[in-house]
Coordinates of C-alpha atoms in Angstrom, one line a residue:
M1 CA 52.2 -53.5 1.7
V2 CA 52.7 -53.1 -2.2
R3 CA 49.5 -51.3 -2.4
H4 CA 50.6 -49.0 0.4
R5 CA 53.9 -48.3 -1.3
A6 CA 51.9 -47.8 -4.7
L7 CA 49.8 -45.2 -2.9
K8 CA 52.7 -43.4 -1.5
N9 CA 54.3 -43.2 -4.8
C10 CA 51.2 -41.9 -6.5
V11 CA 50.7 -39.2 -3.7
A12 CA 54.4 -38.1 -4.2
A13 CA 54.0 -38.0 -7.9
L14 CA 50.9 -35.8 -7.5
L15 CA 52.6 -33.4 -5.2
I16 CA 55.6 -33.0 -7.5
A17 CA 53.1 -32.3 -10.4
L18 CA 51.5 -29.6 -8.3
G19 CA 54.7 -27.9 -7.6
G20 CA 56.4 -30.0 -5.1
A21 CA 55.6 -31.3 -1.5
T22 CA 56.8 -28.0 0.0
A23 CA 53.7 -26.0 -1.6
H24 CA 51.6 -28.4 0.3
A25 CA 53.3 -28.0 3.7
E26 CA 53.0 -24.1 3.3
L27 CA 49.2 -24.0 3.0
P28 CA 47.9 -21.8 6.0
V29 CA 46.3 -23.4 8.8
E30 CA 42.5 -22.6 8.8
I31 CA 41.1 -21.5 12.2
V32 CA 37.5 -21.8 12.6
T33 CA 35.8 -18.5 13.9
V34 CA 32.5 -16.9 14.3
E35 CA 31.8 -14.2 11.9
Q36 CA 31.4 -10.5 13.5
L37 CA 28.4 -8.6 12.4
A38 CA 28.8 -4.9 11.4
P39 CA 28.3 -2.5 14.3
P40 CA 24.6 -2.2 15.0
N41 CA 22.7 0.8 14.1
P42 CA 19.1 2.0 14.6
Y43 CA 17.9 0.1 11.7
R44 CA 18.9 -3.5 12.7
I45 CA 15.7 -5.6 12.7
Y46 CA 15.0 -8.6 15.1
L47 CA 12.0 -10.3 13.4
S48 CA 10.3 -12.9 15.7
D49 CA 8.9 -15.9 13.9
V50 CA 7.2 -18.6 15.6
S51 CA 7.3 -20.8 12.4
I52 CA 4.1 -22.5 13.0
G53 CA 4.5 -25.0 10.4
H54 CA 7.5 -26.4 12.4
I55 CA 6.9 -24.6 15.8
V56 CA 9.5 -26.7 17.7
D57 CA 12.1 -24.8 15.4
G58 CA 11.3 -21.0 15.9
R59 CA 13.7 -18.4 14.7
L60 CA 14.6 -15.0 15.5
H61 CA 15.9 -13.4 12.0
V62 CA 18.4 -10.5 12.3
L63 CA 18.3 -8.2 9.5
D64 CA 20.1 -5.1 8.1
G65 CA 17.2 -2.8 7.7
E66 CA 19.4 0.0 6.2
N67 CA 20.7 -2.1 3.2
M68 CA 17.7 -4.7 3.4
K69 CA 20.0 -7.7 4.0
Y70 CA 19.9 -10.9 6.0
L71 CA 22.4 -11.0 8.8
G72 CA 21.8 -14.2 10.8
V73 CA 19.5 -16.3 12.9
V74 CA 18.9 -17.2 16.6
S75 CA 17.0 -20.4 17.5
T76 CA 14.1 -19.6 19.6
A77 CA 12.8 -23.4 19.9
Y78 CA 9.4 -24.3 20.8
A79 CA 7.1 -21.1 20.9
G80 CA 10.1 -18.9 21.9
Q81 CA 9.7 -15.2 22.7
A82 CA 12.6 -12.9 22.6
T83 CA 13.6 -9.4 23.9
L84 CA 16.8 -7.2 23.9
S85 CA 18.5 -6.0 27.2
P86 CA 18.1 -2.1 27.6
D87 CA 21.9 -1.7 26.6
R88 CA 20.9 -3.7 23.5
K89 CA 24.0 -5.9 24.1
Q90 CA 22.3 -9.1 25.0
I91 CA 19.1 -11.1 23.6
Y92 CA 16.9 -12.9 25.9
V93 CA 14.8 -15.8 24.6
A94 CA 12.2 -17.5 26.8
T95 CA 11.3 -20.8 25.4
T96 CA 10.5 -24.5 25.8
Y97 CA 12.5 -27.7 25.0
Y98 CA 11.0 -31.0 25.0
S99 CA 13.1 -34.3 25.5
R100 CA 11.3 -35.8 22.4
L101 CA 11.2 -32.8 20.2
S102 CA 7.6 -32.2 20.6
S103 CA 6.7 -34.4 23.5
G104 CA 8.3 -35.8 26.7
E105 CA 9.8 -33.9 29.6
R106 CA 9.3 -30.2 29.4
T107 CA 12.2 -27.7 30.2
D108 CA 11.8 -24.1 30.0
T109 CA 14.7 -21.7 29.9
V110 CA 15.8 -18.1 29.3
D111 CA 18.5 -18.5 26.8
I112 CA 20.9 -15.6 26.7
H113 CA 22.7 -14.8 23.2
D114 CA 25.2 -12.2 22.5
A115 CA 23.8 -9.5 20.2
Q116 CA 26.8 -9.0 18.3
T117 CA 27.9 -12.6 17.4
L118 CA 24.4 -14.1 18.1
T119 CA 26.1 -17.0 20.1
K120 CA 24.6 -18.5 22.9
T121 CA 26.3 -17.4 26.2
G122 CA 24.2 -18.9 28.9
E123 CA 20.8 -20.0 30.1
I124 CA 18.6 -19.8 33.2
I125 CA 16.2 -22.6 34.1
I126 CA 12.8 -21.1 34.6
P127 CA 9.3 -22.8 35.8
P128 CA 8.0 -24.9 32.8
I129 CA 4.9 -22.6 32.4
H130 CA 5.9 -19.7 30.0
A131 CA 3.1 -18.8 27.6
Q132 CA 3.5 -20.8 24.3
A133 CA 1.7 -18.0 22.6
L134 CA 2.0 -15.9 19.5
H135 CA 5.0 -13.5 20.3
Y136 CA 3.9 -9.8 21.4
K137 CA 6.2 -7.1 22.6
G138 CA 4.9 -7.7 26.1
T139 CA 5.2 -11.5 26.5
I140 CA 8.7 -11.0 27.7
R141 CA 10.3 -7.6 28.8
T142 CA 13.2 -6.5 31.0
S143 CA 12.9 -3.8 33.6
A144 CA 14.3 -0.4 32.6
D145 CA 17.6 -1.0 34.5
G146 CA 18.1 -4.5 33.2
R147 CA 18.0 -6.1 36.4
W148 CA 14.8 -8.0 36.0
L149 CA 13.3 -10.2 33.3
Y150 CA 9.6 -10.4 33.2
V151 CA 8.2 -13.7 31.5
L152 CA 4.6 -14.1 30.8
N153 CA 3.0 -17.5 31.8
A154 CA -0.2 -19.3 31.0
T155 CA -1.4 -22.6 32.4
P156 CA -3.9 -21.1 31.7
A157 CA -3.9 -19.3 34.7
I158 CA -1.8 -16.1 34.0
S159 CA 1.2 -15.2 35.9
V160 CA 4.7 -13.7 35.6
T161 CA 8.0 -15.2 36.3
V162 CA 10.4 -12.6 37.6
V163 CA 14.0 -13.5 36.8
D164 CA 16.9 -11.9 38.6
L165 CA 19.3 -11.2 35.8
Q166 CA 22.3 -10.4 38.1
A167 CA 21.9 -13.6 40.0
K168 CA 20.8 -15.6 36.9
A169 CA 18.0 -17.1 39.0
V170 CA 14.3 -17.0 39.4
A171 CA 13.2 -14.4 41.9
S172 CA 9.5 -14.9 42.3
Q173 CA 6.1 -15.7 40.5
I174 CA 3.4 -13.2 40.4
D175 CA -0.3 -14.1 39.8
I176 CA -2.0 -11.6 37.6
P177 CA -5.4 -13.5 36.9
G178 CA -7.5 -12.2 34.1
C179 CA -4.7 -9.8 32.8
W180 CA -2.3 -10.2 29.9
I181 CA 0.9 -8.5 28.6
L182 CA 3.8 -7.0 30.4
L183 CA 4.2 -3.3 30.5
P184 CA 7.5 -2.1 32.7
A185 CA 7.7 1.5 33.8
Q186 CA 10.7 3.4 32.7
S187 CA 11.2 5.7 35.8
V188 CA 10.7 3.0 38.3
S189 CA 12.7 -0.1 37.6
N190 CA 10.7 -2.4 39.9
R191 CA 7.2 -1.7 38.5
L192 CA 5.2 -3.1 35.9
S193 CA 1.7 -3.0 34.8
T194 CA -0.8 -5.4 32.6
V195 CA -4.1 -4.9 30.8
C196 CA -7.1 -6.6 32.5
G197 CA -9.9 -8.1 30.8
D198 CA -12.4 -6.0 32.7
G199 CA -10.9 -2.8 31.1
T200 CA -8.9 -1.9 34.1
M201 CA -4.9 -2.0 34.5
L202 CA -3.2 -3.7 37.3
T203 CA 0.2 -2.2 38.5
V204 CA 2.7 -4.4 40.3
S205 CA 5.5 -3.1 42.4
L206 CA 8.4 -5.1 43.7
D207 CA 10.7 -5.0 46.3
D208 CA 14.6 -5.4 46.1
K209 CA 14.4 -9.2 46.0
G210 CA 11.9 -9.4 43.3
Q211 CA 8.8 -10.1 45.5
V212 CA 5.4 -8.3 45.2
A213 CA 5.6 -5.1 47.4
D214 CA 2.2 -3.6 46.3
Q215 CA -0.5 -4.2 43.7
Q216 CA -3.1 -1.6 42.6
R217 CA -5.9 -1.8 40.1
S218 CA -6.8 1.2 38.0
A219 CA -10.0 2.6 37.0
K220 CA -11.9 1.1 34.0
F221 CA -10.3 2.9 30.9
F222 CA -11.8 1.1 28.1
D223 CA -14.9 -1.1 27.6
P224 CA -14.0 -4.7 26.4
D225 CA -17.7 -5.3 25.7
V226 CA -18.3 -2.5 23.3
D227 CA -14.7 -1.6 21.8
P228 CA -11.8 -3.8 23.1
I229 CA -8.2 -2.5 22.5
F230 CA -5.4 -4.4 20.7
I231 CA -3.0 -5.8 23.2
H232 CA 0.0 -4.2 21.6
G233 CA 1.3 -1.0 23.2
E234 CA 3.8 1.5 22.1
Q235 CA 6.3 2.9 24.8
D236 CA 7.6 6.4 25.4
G237 CA 9.1 6.7 29.0
D238 CA 6.2 5.8 31.4
T239 CA 3.6 6.3 28.7
Y240 CA 2.0 3.8 26.6
R241 CA -0.3 3.8 23.7
F242 CA -3.0 1.6 22.4
V243 CA -5.5 1.6 19.8
S244 CA -9.1 0.1 19.9
Y245 CA -10.7 -2.2 17.3
G246 CA -13.1 0.7 16.6
G247 CA -10.2 3.2 15.8
D248 CA -9.7 5.1 19.1
L249 CA -6.3 5.9 20.5
Y250 CA -5.8 5.4 24.1
T251 CA -2.9 6.9 26.3
A252 CA -2.0 5.3 29.7
H253 CA 0.7 6.6 32.3
L254 CA 2.2 3.8 34.2
G255 CA 5.0 5.4 36.3
G256 CA 2.9 5.7 39.6
A257 CA 1.4 2.8 41.7
V258 CA -1.7 3.2 40.0
A259 CA -2.1 3.6 36.2
S260 CA -3.8 6.9 34.9
F261 CA -5.2 7.7 31.6
E262 CA -5.8 10.6 29.2
P263 CA -9.1 10.8 27.3
K264 CA -9.2 8.9 24.2
W265 CA -9.5 10.3 20.6
S266 CA -10.5 9.0 17.3
L267 CA -8.4 8.0 14.3
L268 CA -11.1 8.4 12.1
T269 CA -13.3 11.0 10.6
D270 CA -17.1 10.4 10.6
K271 CA -16.9 9.5 7.0
E272 CA -14.1 7.1 7.4
R273 CA -15.9 5.5 10.0
K274 CA -18.9 5.0 8.0
T275 CA -16.8 3.5 5.1
G276 CA -15.5 0.9 7.4
W277 CA -11.8 2.1 7.9
R278 CA -10.6 0.3 11.1
P279 CA -7.0 -0.8 12.5
G280 CA -5.7 -4.1 11.8
G281 CA -2.9 -6.6 12.3
Y282 CA -0.7 -7.7 15.2
Q283 CA 2.1 -5.3 15.8
L284 CA -0.2 -2.7 14.2
L285 CA 1.0 0.5 16.0
A286 CA 4.5 2.1 15.9
Q287 CA 5.7 5.5 17.5
H288 CA 8.5 7.8 16.8
N289 CA 8.8 9.5 20.2
A290 CA 11.0 12.4 19.2
S291 CA 8.7 13.8 16.5
G292 CA 5.5 12.7 18.5
R293 CA 4.0 10.6 15.7
V294 CA 2.2 7.3 15.5
F295 CA 1.8 5.0 12.6
V296 CA -1.1 2.7 12.3
A297 CA -2.0 -0.2 9.9
M298 CA -5.4 0.4 8.6
H299 CA -7.8 -1.5 6.3
D300 CA -11.5 -0.7 4.8
G301 CA -14.5 -2.7 4.7
A302 CA -14.0 -3.8 8.3
K303 CA -16.4 -6.3 9.8
D304 CA -16.4 -8.6 12.8
G305 CA -13.2 -10.9 12.7
S306 CA -11.3 -8.4 10.4
H307 CA -9.3 -6.8 13.1
K308 CA -6.2 -9.1 12.3
F309 CA -6.5 -8.1 8.3
P310 CA -3.2 -6.7 6.8
A311 CA -2.9 -3.1 6.1
K312 CA -4.4 -1.4 3.0
E313 CA -2.9 1.8 4.1
I314 CA -0.6 3.1 6.7
W315 CA -1.6 6.3 8.5
G316 CA 0.6 8.6 10.4
F317 CA -0.8 10.8 13.3
D318 CA 0.6 13.8 15.1
L319 CA 0.0 13.3 18.9
K320 CA -0.2 16.9 19.7
T321 CA -2.8 17.8 17.2
Q322 CA -4.6 14.5 17.1
K323 CA -4.6 15.0 13.3
R324 CA -3.5 12.4 10.5
V325 CA -0.4 14.0 8.8
T326 CA 0.6 11.4 6.3
R327 CA -1.0 8.4 4.5
A328 CA 0.7 5.6 2.4
P329 CA 0.1 2.2 0.7
G330 CA 0.1 -0.3 3.5
S331 CA 2.4 -3.2 1.9
N332 CA -0.2 -5.7 3.4
A333 CA 1.5 -4.8 6.9
I334 CA 0.5 -7.0 9.8
A335 CA 3.5 -5.6 12.0
L336 CA 5.2 -2.1 12.0
A337 CA 8.2 -0.7 13.6
V338 CA 10.1 2.6 13.4
S339 CA 13.4 3.4 14.1
Q340 CA 14.2 6.3 16.6
G341 CA 16.7 9.2 15.9
D342 CA 16.4 12.1 13.5
K343 CA 16.3 9.8 10.3
P344 CA 13.4 7.5 11.3
R345 CA 12.6 4.5 8.9
L346 CA 9.3 2.7 9.2
F347 CA 9.4 -1.0 8.7
A348 CA 6.2 -2.9 7.6
Y349 CA 6.0 -6.7 7.5
D350 CA 3.9 -7.8 4.6
G351 CA 1.8 -10.7 6.0
I352 CA 0.7 -11.9 2.5
K353 CA 3.9 -11.8 0.4
G354 CA 6.4 -12.5 3.3
G355 CA 8.6 -9.6 2.7
I356 CA 9.5 -6.2 4.5
A357 CA 9.0 -2.7 3.2
A358 CA 11.0 0.3 4.3
Y359 CA 9.7 3.9 4.4
D360 CA 11.4 7.1 4.9
A361 CA 9.4 8.4 7.9
S362 CA 11.2 11.6 8.3
A363 CA 8.2 13.5 6.7
A364 CA 5.5 12.1 4.6
L365 CA 5.7 8.2 4.4
K366 CA 7.8 7.3 1.3
L367 CA 8.6 3.6 0.3
V368 CA 12.1 3.3 -0.5
K369 CA 13.1 -0.4 -0.3
R370 CA 11.8 -3.7 0.1
M371 CA 13.2 -7.1 1.0
E372 CA 11.4 -10.2 -0.1
G373 CA 11.2 -13.8 1.3
V374 CA 11.8 -13.1 4.9
G375 CA 10.3 -15.3 7.7
E376 CA 7.5 -17.9 7.5
T377 CA 4.9 -16.7 10.2
P378 CA 6.3 -13.7 12.0
S379 CA 4.4 -11.4 14.3
L380 CA 6.7 -8.8 15.8
M381 CA 9.7 -6.7 14.9
E382 CA 12.1 -5.1 17.5
L383 CA 14.7 -2.7 16.3
H384 CA 18.1 -2.2 17.8

């Protein structure tokens, strides 16, 4: 009791010394809130990082690509893969949780996050077979109208889980043996295609319940034994573009029940081909739709196995003339993404130094800013 009274007296004396007890009572009540991000613009970057060194704790880094500042992070758990809704208001993450972190009972989910606050707003349980693979743009995609979410599976048999985002439930599972990556059409919201290992493309059409209504395989459009294509494709409406290991550009039209193709053309002159210039990287192709230009990460001295080498240079091409129109230092890029709109900015992830280089892409490529120390083992950027 004596000690208690002494303590009360000490506290009272301290309050008087600091200005009186009333000053303490008038302190404002602190309310915990969630910080709001600035309104998004076309330069906001979502950098997917599988974090191989601690793969159970992957991240989606959210960055301000205009001012090159870090904004926030979304957990993507074990080998999670993320994509944005068509209206850019939601972030969907297909991922895995184990009951003992890296072992035990497996649960796969689609986690839903608000793109403005980055807070988790819901989840959908999916079959525990989603592809625990390096994240490419086509490992998870939405339909053009936002009704369906397509999640790529590998057991190692390849299939697609179709999630009904309105019902918040799995609608179906579609087998696509021997094929990889998901390429939704823009004009037909229940249609998606996938690249197959024999050089063809498989197109799947769904009914209103998300079940398979039709499957059609295209003619062979590349030779995987002679010159395979990189699996990353860039979309403009129903049109997707790919580049091959040897430096050819392929164009596929995916609005119909069967995919169709334009003749391929070379990114290289005969001299460049002889000196070993070739495409390389992961997300090695970016496209600015309005101007009809594509940007490709390129390296010289190519050899077998160099198709993942970072860029020595970035080349820009005009799709109409099929000619190179710009050439810039490559910033060791393994991933490229370009904003849309009338003031495009090209972002290049530096796979050696772990930074992001920003280029003015409105005319000739011009390096304008860099941001250092971003991510650990990322492979994909998506822009808002």
